[in-house]
Short mmCIF file of C-alpha atoms and ligand atoms in Angstrom, two decimals:
data_model
loop_
_atom_site.label_atom_id
_atom_site.label_comp_id
_atom_site.label_asym_id
_atom_site.label_seq_id
_atom_site.Cartn_x
_atom_site.Cartn_y
_atom_site.Cartn_z
CA UNK A 1 0.08 -0.01 0.10
CA UNK A 2 0.97 3.59 -0.55
CA UNK A 3 -0.20 5.45 2.57
CA UNK A 4 -0.50 9.20 2.67
CA UNK A 5 -1.28 12.02 5.00
CA UNK A 6 -3.39 14.73 3.32
CA UNK A 7 -5.57 17.67 3.61
CA UNK A 8 -8.69 18.56 1.67
CA UNK A 9 -10.14 21.90 1.68
CA UNK A 10 -7.70 23.15 4.16
CA UNK A 11 -9.22 20.80 6.88
CA UNK A 12 -7.69 18.60 9.40
CA UNK A 13 -5.00 15.96 8.34
CA UNK A 14 -6.38 12.78 7.15
CA UNK A 15 -4.87 9.27 6.66
CA UNK A 16 -5.34 7.85 3.11
CA UNK A 17 -4.31 5.04 0.84
CA UNK A 18 -3.19 6.06 -2.62
CA UNK A 19 -4.66 3.98 -5.39
CA UNK A 20 -3.79 5.22 -8.81
CA UNK A 21 -4.78 8.80 -8.87
CA UNK A 22 -7.33 8.43 -6.05
CA UNK A 23 -6.99 8.73 -2.31
CA UNK A 24 -9.22 6.53 -0.07
CA UNK A 25 -9.92 7.89 3.35
CA UNK A 26 -8.93 5.06 5.71
CA UNK A 27 -10.91 6.38 8.65
CA UNK A 28 -14.18 6.63 6.61
CA UNK A 29 -13.64 3.35 4.53
CA UNK A 30 -12.97 1.41 7.77
CA UNK A 31 -16.21 2.69 9.29
CA UNK A 32 -14.19 4.58 11.87
CA UNK A 33 -12.05 1.66 12.92
CA UNK A 34 -8.88 3.32 11.79
CA UNK A 35 -7.42 6.63 13.11
CA UNK A 36 -6.88 9.73 10.90
CA UNK A 37 -3.19 10.18 11.78
CA UNK A 38 -0.33 8.01 10.62
CA UNK A 39 1.35 7.67 13.91
CA UNK A 40 -1.67 6.38 15.68
CA UNK A 41 -2.18 4.10 12.67
CA UNK A 42 1.30 2.69 12.79
CA UNK A 43 0.88 2.05 16.54
CA UNK A 44 -1.80 -0.53 15.66
CA UNK A 45 0.92 -2.57 13.99
CA UNK A 46 0.04 -5.46 11.66
CA UNK A 47 -3.64 -5.37 12.70
CA UNK A 48 -3.86 -1.78 11.42
CA UNK A 49 -2.23 -2.67 8.14
CA UNK A 50 -4.60 -5.61 7.74
CA UNK A 51 -7.67 -3.27 8.46
CA UNK A 52 -6.36 -0.72 5.93
CA UNK A 53 -6.05 -3.45 3.26
CA UNK A 54 -9.63 -4.67 4.01
CA UNK A 55 -10.86 -0.95 3.72
CA UNK A 56 -9.17 -0.56 0.42
CA UNK A 57 -10.44 -3.81 -0.91
CA UNK A 58 -14.04 -3.27 0.38
CA UNK A 59 -16.52 -0.72 -0.88
CA UNK A 60 -14.55 2.56 -0.52
CA UNK A 61 -16.39 4.54 -3.15
CA UNK A 62 -17.91 6.99 -0.68
CA UNK A 63 -14.57 7.51 0.96
CA UNK A 64 -12.52 8.41 -2.20
CA UNK A 65 -11.32 11.69 -3.46
CA UNK A 66 -9.10 12.63 -6.42
CA UNK A 67 -5.40 13.09 -5.70
CA UNK A 68 -5.48 16.29 -7.65
CA UNK A 69 -8.12 17.74 -5.27
CA UNK A 70 -5.97 17.29 -2.03
CA UNK A 71 -2.87 18.58 -0.57
CA UNK A 72 -0.33 15.97 0.36
CA UNK A 73 1.45 16.54 3.71
CA UNK A 74 4.46 14.64 4.91
CA UNK A 75 3.30 10.94 5.37
CA UNK A 76 4.40 11.20 8.93
CA UNK A 77 4.27 14.94 9.94
CA UNK A 78 4.93 14.19 13.75
CA UNK A 79 7.43 11.30 14.31
CA UNK A 80 8.90 11.25 17.82
CA UNK A 81 12.26 11.51 15.97
CA UNK A 82 14.22 11.70 12.80
CA UNK A 83 17.52 9.82 13.05
CA UNK A 84 19.97 10.70 10.29
CA UNK A 85 23.02 8.74 9.20
CA UNK A 86 26.09 10.47 7.54
CA UNK A 87 28.58 9.34 5.05
CA UNK A 88 26.85 5.93 4.36
CA UNK A 89 27.26 5.51 0.58
CA UNK A 90 30.37 3.72 -0.67
CA UNK A 91 30.43 5.77 -3.91
CA UNK A 92 30.16 8.97 -1.91
CA UNK A 93 33.01 7.90 0.58
CA UNK A 94 35.29 7.03 -2.36
CA UNK A 95 34.51 10.18 -4.22
CA UNK A 96 35.33 12.35 -1.22
CA UNK A 97 38.39 10.32 -0.29
CA UNK A 98 36.93 9.98 3.29
CA UNK A 99 37.96 7.18 5.62
CA UNK A 100 35.29 4.38 5.64
CA UNK A 101 33.50 5.00 8.96
CA UNK A 102 33.87 2.11 11.63
CA UNK A 103 30.47 2.83 13.01
CA UNK A 104 27.39 4.66 11.71
CA UNK A 105 27.80 8.49 11.92
CA UNK A 106 24.55 9.53 13.74
CA UNK A 107 22.77 12.92 14.07
CA UNK A 108 19.27 14.26 14.18
CA UNK A 109 17.01 16.62 12.28
CA UNK A 110 14.42 18.25 14.62
CA UNK A 111 10.84 17.22 13.68
CA UNK A 112 9.91 20.82 13.27
CA UNK A 113 11.86 20.74 10.06
CA UNK A 114 9.54 18.36 8.30
CA UNK A 115 7.36 19.56 5.18
CA UNK A 116 5.55 17.65 2.58
CA UNK A 117 5.15 17.62 -1.19
CA UNK A 118 5.16 21.11 -2.88
CA UNK A 119 5.95 22.91 0.31
CA UNK A 120 8.64 25.58 0.07
CA UNK A 121 12.13 25.06 1.46
CA UNK A 122 12.76 28.54 2.94
CA UNK A 123 15.58 30.14 4.62
CA UNK A 124 16.97 33.66 5.64
CA UNK A 125 19.85 34.63 3.42
CA UNK A 126 21.28 36.54 6.33
CA UNK A 127 21.56 33.21 8.34
CA UNK A 128 22.84 30.96 5.60
CA UNK A 129 24.18 31.21 2.05
CA UNK A 130 25.11 27.59 1.49
CA UNK A 131 21.88 25.52 1.27
CA UNK A 132 22.48 22.23 -0.16
CA UNK A 133 20.45 19.09 -1.27
CA UNK A 134 20.84 15.46 -0.14
CA UNK A 135 18.49 12.65 -1.47
CA UNK A 136 18.05 9.90 1.04
CA UNK A 137 16.06 6.66 1.46
CA UNK A 138 13.86 7.14 4.62
CA UNK A 139 13.01 4.05 6.72
CA UNK A 140 9.84 4.40 8.75
CA UNK A 141 9.54 2.20 11.94
CA UNK A 142 6.38 0.14 12.43
CA UNK A 143 6.91 -1.40 15.84
CA UNK A 144 8.48 -0.30 19.10
CA UNK A 145 12.01 -1.53 18.75
CA UNK A 146 14.60 -1.78 21.54
CA UNK A 147 17.71 -4.04 21.41
CA UNK A 148 16.58 -5.55 18.19
CA UNK A 149 18.74 -8.28 16.58
CA UNK A 150 20.02 -7.58 13.05
CA UNK A 151 18.31 -10.86 11.86
CA UNK A 152 14.91 -9.57 12.82
CA UNK A 153 15.40 -5.97 12.34
CA UNK A 154 13.31 -5.50 9.01
CA UNK A 155 10.17 -6.93 10.93
CA UNK A 156 10.26 -3.50 12.63
CA UNK A 157 10.00 -1.56 9.47
CA UNK A 158 6.56 -0.33 8.30
CA UNK A 159 7.81 0.93 4.95
CA UNK A 160 9.88 3.45 3.06
CA UNK A 161 9.70 7.05 1.80
CA UNK A 162 11.82 9.59 0.13
CA UNK A 163 13.62 12.41 2.26
CA UNK A 164 15.66 15.57 1.03
CA UNK A 165 18.03 16.12 3.98
CA UNK A 166 18.50 19.74 3.12
CA UNK A 167 21.69 21.08 4.84
CA UNK A 168 23.02 24.54 5.52
CA UNK A 169 26.82 23.79 4.96
CA UNK A 170 28.03 27.00 6.51
CA UNK A 171 26.02 26.37 9.65
CA UNK A 172 26.81 22.74 9.64
CA UNK A 173 30.61 23.11 9.59
CA UNK A 174 32.18 26.45 8.85
CA UNK A 175 30.55 28.33 11.66
CA UNK A 176 31.35 25.72 14.15
CA UNK A 177 30.73 21.94 14.01
CA UNK A 178 26.90 22.32 14.42
CA UNK A 179 25.33 19.57 12.32
CA UNK A 180 22.03 19.50 14.02
CA UNK A 181 21.50 23.25 13.77
CA UNK A 182 22.48 23.31 10.13
CA UNK A 183 20.25 20.46 9.22
CA UNK A 184 17.31 21.42 11.35
CA UNK A 185 16.11 24.76 10.09
CA UNK A 186 12.39 24.83 9.62
CA UNK A 187 11.43 23.24 6.22
CA UNK A 188 14.79 21.58 5.78
CA UNK A 189 13.28 17.97 5.98
CA UNK A 190 10.95 17.44 2.90
CA UNK A 191 9.47 13.93 3.41
CA UNK A 192 7.11 11.85 1.12
CA UNK A 193 5.16 11.65 -1.07
CA UNK A 194 3.88 8.47 0.48
CA UNK A 195 4.79 5.69 2.87
CA UNK A 196 5.22 2.67 0.72
CA UNK A 197 4.67 -0.41 3.00
CA UNK A 198 7.58 -2.95 3.16
CA UNK A 199 5.61 -5.67 1.29
CA UNK A 200 5.71 -3.56 -1.95
CA UNK A 201 9.54 -3.11 -1.68
CA UNK A 202 11.23 -6.23 -2.78
CA UNK A 203 14.67 -5.12 -1.85
CA UNK A 204 15.32 -1.78 -0.28
CA UNK A 205 19.07 -2.20 -0.89
CA UNK A 206 18.58 -2.13 -4.67
CA UNK A 207 16.65 1.06 -5.55
CA UNK A 208 17.71 3.77 -7.89
CA UNK A 209 18.01 7.05 -6.14
CA UNK A 210 18.25 10.60 -7.72
CA UNK A 211 18.19 14.26 -6.98
CA UNK A 212 17.17 16.71 -9.80
CA UNK A 213 17.74 20.39 -9.42
CA UNK A 214 15.95 22.62 -12.03
CA UNK A 215 15.85 19.78 -14.34
CA UNK A 216 19.32 18.74 -14.13
CA UNK A 217 20.32 15.36 -12.45
CA UNK A 218 22.69 16.10 -9.61
CA UNK A 219 22.76 12.83 -7.73
CA UNK A 220 22.21 9.37 -9.52
CA UNK A 221 22.95 6.33 -7.58
CA UNK A 222 21.55 3.15 -6.09
CA UNK A 223 20.77 2.00 -2.48
CA UNK A 224 23.01 -1.07 -3.20
CA UNK A 225 25.95 1.45 -2.35
CA UNK A 226 24.78 1.63 1.35
CA UNK A 227 27.75 0.99 3.58
CA UNK A 228 25.71 0.19 6.75
CA UNK A 229 22.64 -1.61 5.67
CA UNK A 230 19.14 -1.06 7.16
CA UNK A 231 19.17 -4.07 9.48
CA UNK A 232 22.53 -3.16 10.99
CA UNK A 233 21.44 0.51 11.46
CA UNK A 234 18.23 -0.59 13.39
CA UNK A 235 20.24 -2.95 15.53
CA UNK A 236 22.94 -0.42 16.18
CA UNK A 237 20.52 2.45 16.98
CA UNK A 238 18.14 0.29 18.98
CA UNK A 239 20.92 -0.89 21.31
CA UNK A 240 21.00 2.70 22.69
CA UNK A 241 17.44 3.98 22.39
CA UNK A 242 13.87 2.97 21.70
CA UNK A 243 12.61 3.33 18.10
CA UNK A 244 8.81 4.15 18.20
CA UNK A 245 6.20 3.59 15.40
CA UNK A 246 6.53 6.36 13.01
CA UNK A 247 10.07 7.16 13.78
CA UNK A 248 12.15 7.98 10.70
CA UNK A 249 15.74 6.89 9.87
CA UNK A 250 17.23 8.62 6.97
CA UNK A 251 20.07 6.54 5.70
CA UNK A 252 22.73 8.86 4.09
CA UNK A 253 23.14 10.41 0.69
CA UNK A 254 24.98 9.40 -2.49
CA UNK A 255 27.58 11.53 -4.31
CA UNK A 256 26.72 14.74 -6.19
CA UNK A 257 25.75 17.24 -3.40
CA UNK A 258 26.35 20.86 -4.11
CA UNK A 259 29.20 21.28 -1.66
CA UNK A 260 31.19 18.59 -3.36
CA UNK A 261 31.06 20.17 -6.86
CA UNK A 262 33.86 22.00 -8.47
CA UNK A 263 32.96 24.88 -8.19
CA UNK A 264 30.41 24.25 -5.40
CA UNK A 265 26.74 24.86 -6.20
CA UNK A 266 24.12 25.92 -3.71
CA UNK A 267 20.43 26.48 -3.77
CA UNK A 268 18.84 29.83 -4.40
CA UNK A 269 15.47 31.32 -4.34
CA UNK A 270 13.32 30.20 -7.32
CA UNK A 271 15.21 26.79 -7.53
CA UNK A 272 13.09 23.56 -7.73
CA UNK A 273 14.44 20.41 -6.19
CA UNK A 274 13.07 16.95 -6.91
CA UNK A 275 14.15 13.90 -4.95
CA UNK A 276 13.23 10.32 -6.22
CA UNK A 277 13.53 6.68 -5.47
CA UNK A 278 12.46 3.94 -7.84
CA UNK A 279 9.10 2.63 -6.54
CA UNK A 280 8.76 5.21 -3.87
CA UNK A 281 7.96 8.33 -5.79
CA UNK A 282 9.08 11.74 -6.43
CA UNK A 283 9.05 14.67 -3.92
CA UNK A 284 9.38 18.30 -5.28
CA UNK A 285 9.87 21.34 -3.41
CA UNK A 286 10.50 24.95 -4.54
CA UNK A 287 13.10 27.16 -2.87
CA UNK A 288 12.21 30.55 -1.28
CA UNK A 289 14.82 32.98 0.33
CA UNK A 290 13.45 35.39 2.85
ZN1 ZN B 1 22.21 13.38 5.01
#
């Protein structure tokens, strides 16, 4: 299933299943059995997913709206946390002549940075002049995970979506080593367009992944290049802290970020950034300075 969080007529956020160009309201189609927000839905675990499948397969005609008539929000607008992994693509490590990390490099993006499809990435040019893109595979946790073994780790994944780990390079490094501040500016975490459930992703470690800026492909790789694979990340993180349903792990970015180009390229007002992963969809956001 492709699960979305959406708004129609500027109303409250709703939980939907995307079927072709139609969105089925899951709370309505399930006769009120399912909640209207993704986090509560994921907390229901496998029973929730089954109820959603039943609702989609049943008579959902009265609960259906055209995708063109709604606004998509981030599929999980309010996770308890976004855990981010740095320097995790072998092709990126080789390109930058970096040392291969011995353990995953971990930071966070505050959840207030999350935006959805079509929302503007916005920054104050007095605060940063080096805004960069990073396409990343985002893993969404489906079950409470603490001290999970690598062998079972994928059982804790609800599904996958696409993230743009937008990064202010000057704040991240040049003005002091402040990764979290430089990556947590409001609007710096576009997420979406949909949460694609695990059963629809045959191999998350073999997906084409790209970033396109103003029509030009800047990043083009495959998740097969991931150094620390998803089960290892879940096991490693959950040895330290609990991952809750709805938590998002973004798994690092492939080569081609603006800061690594010669000469470097940074985003400016009016630019349009698309991040995409095969099977998961495309997420497009315009840039606004001010
Ligand atoms: Zn990143």
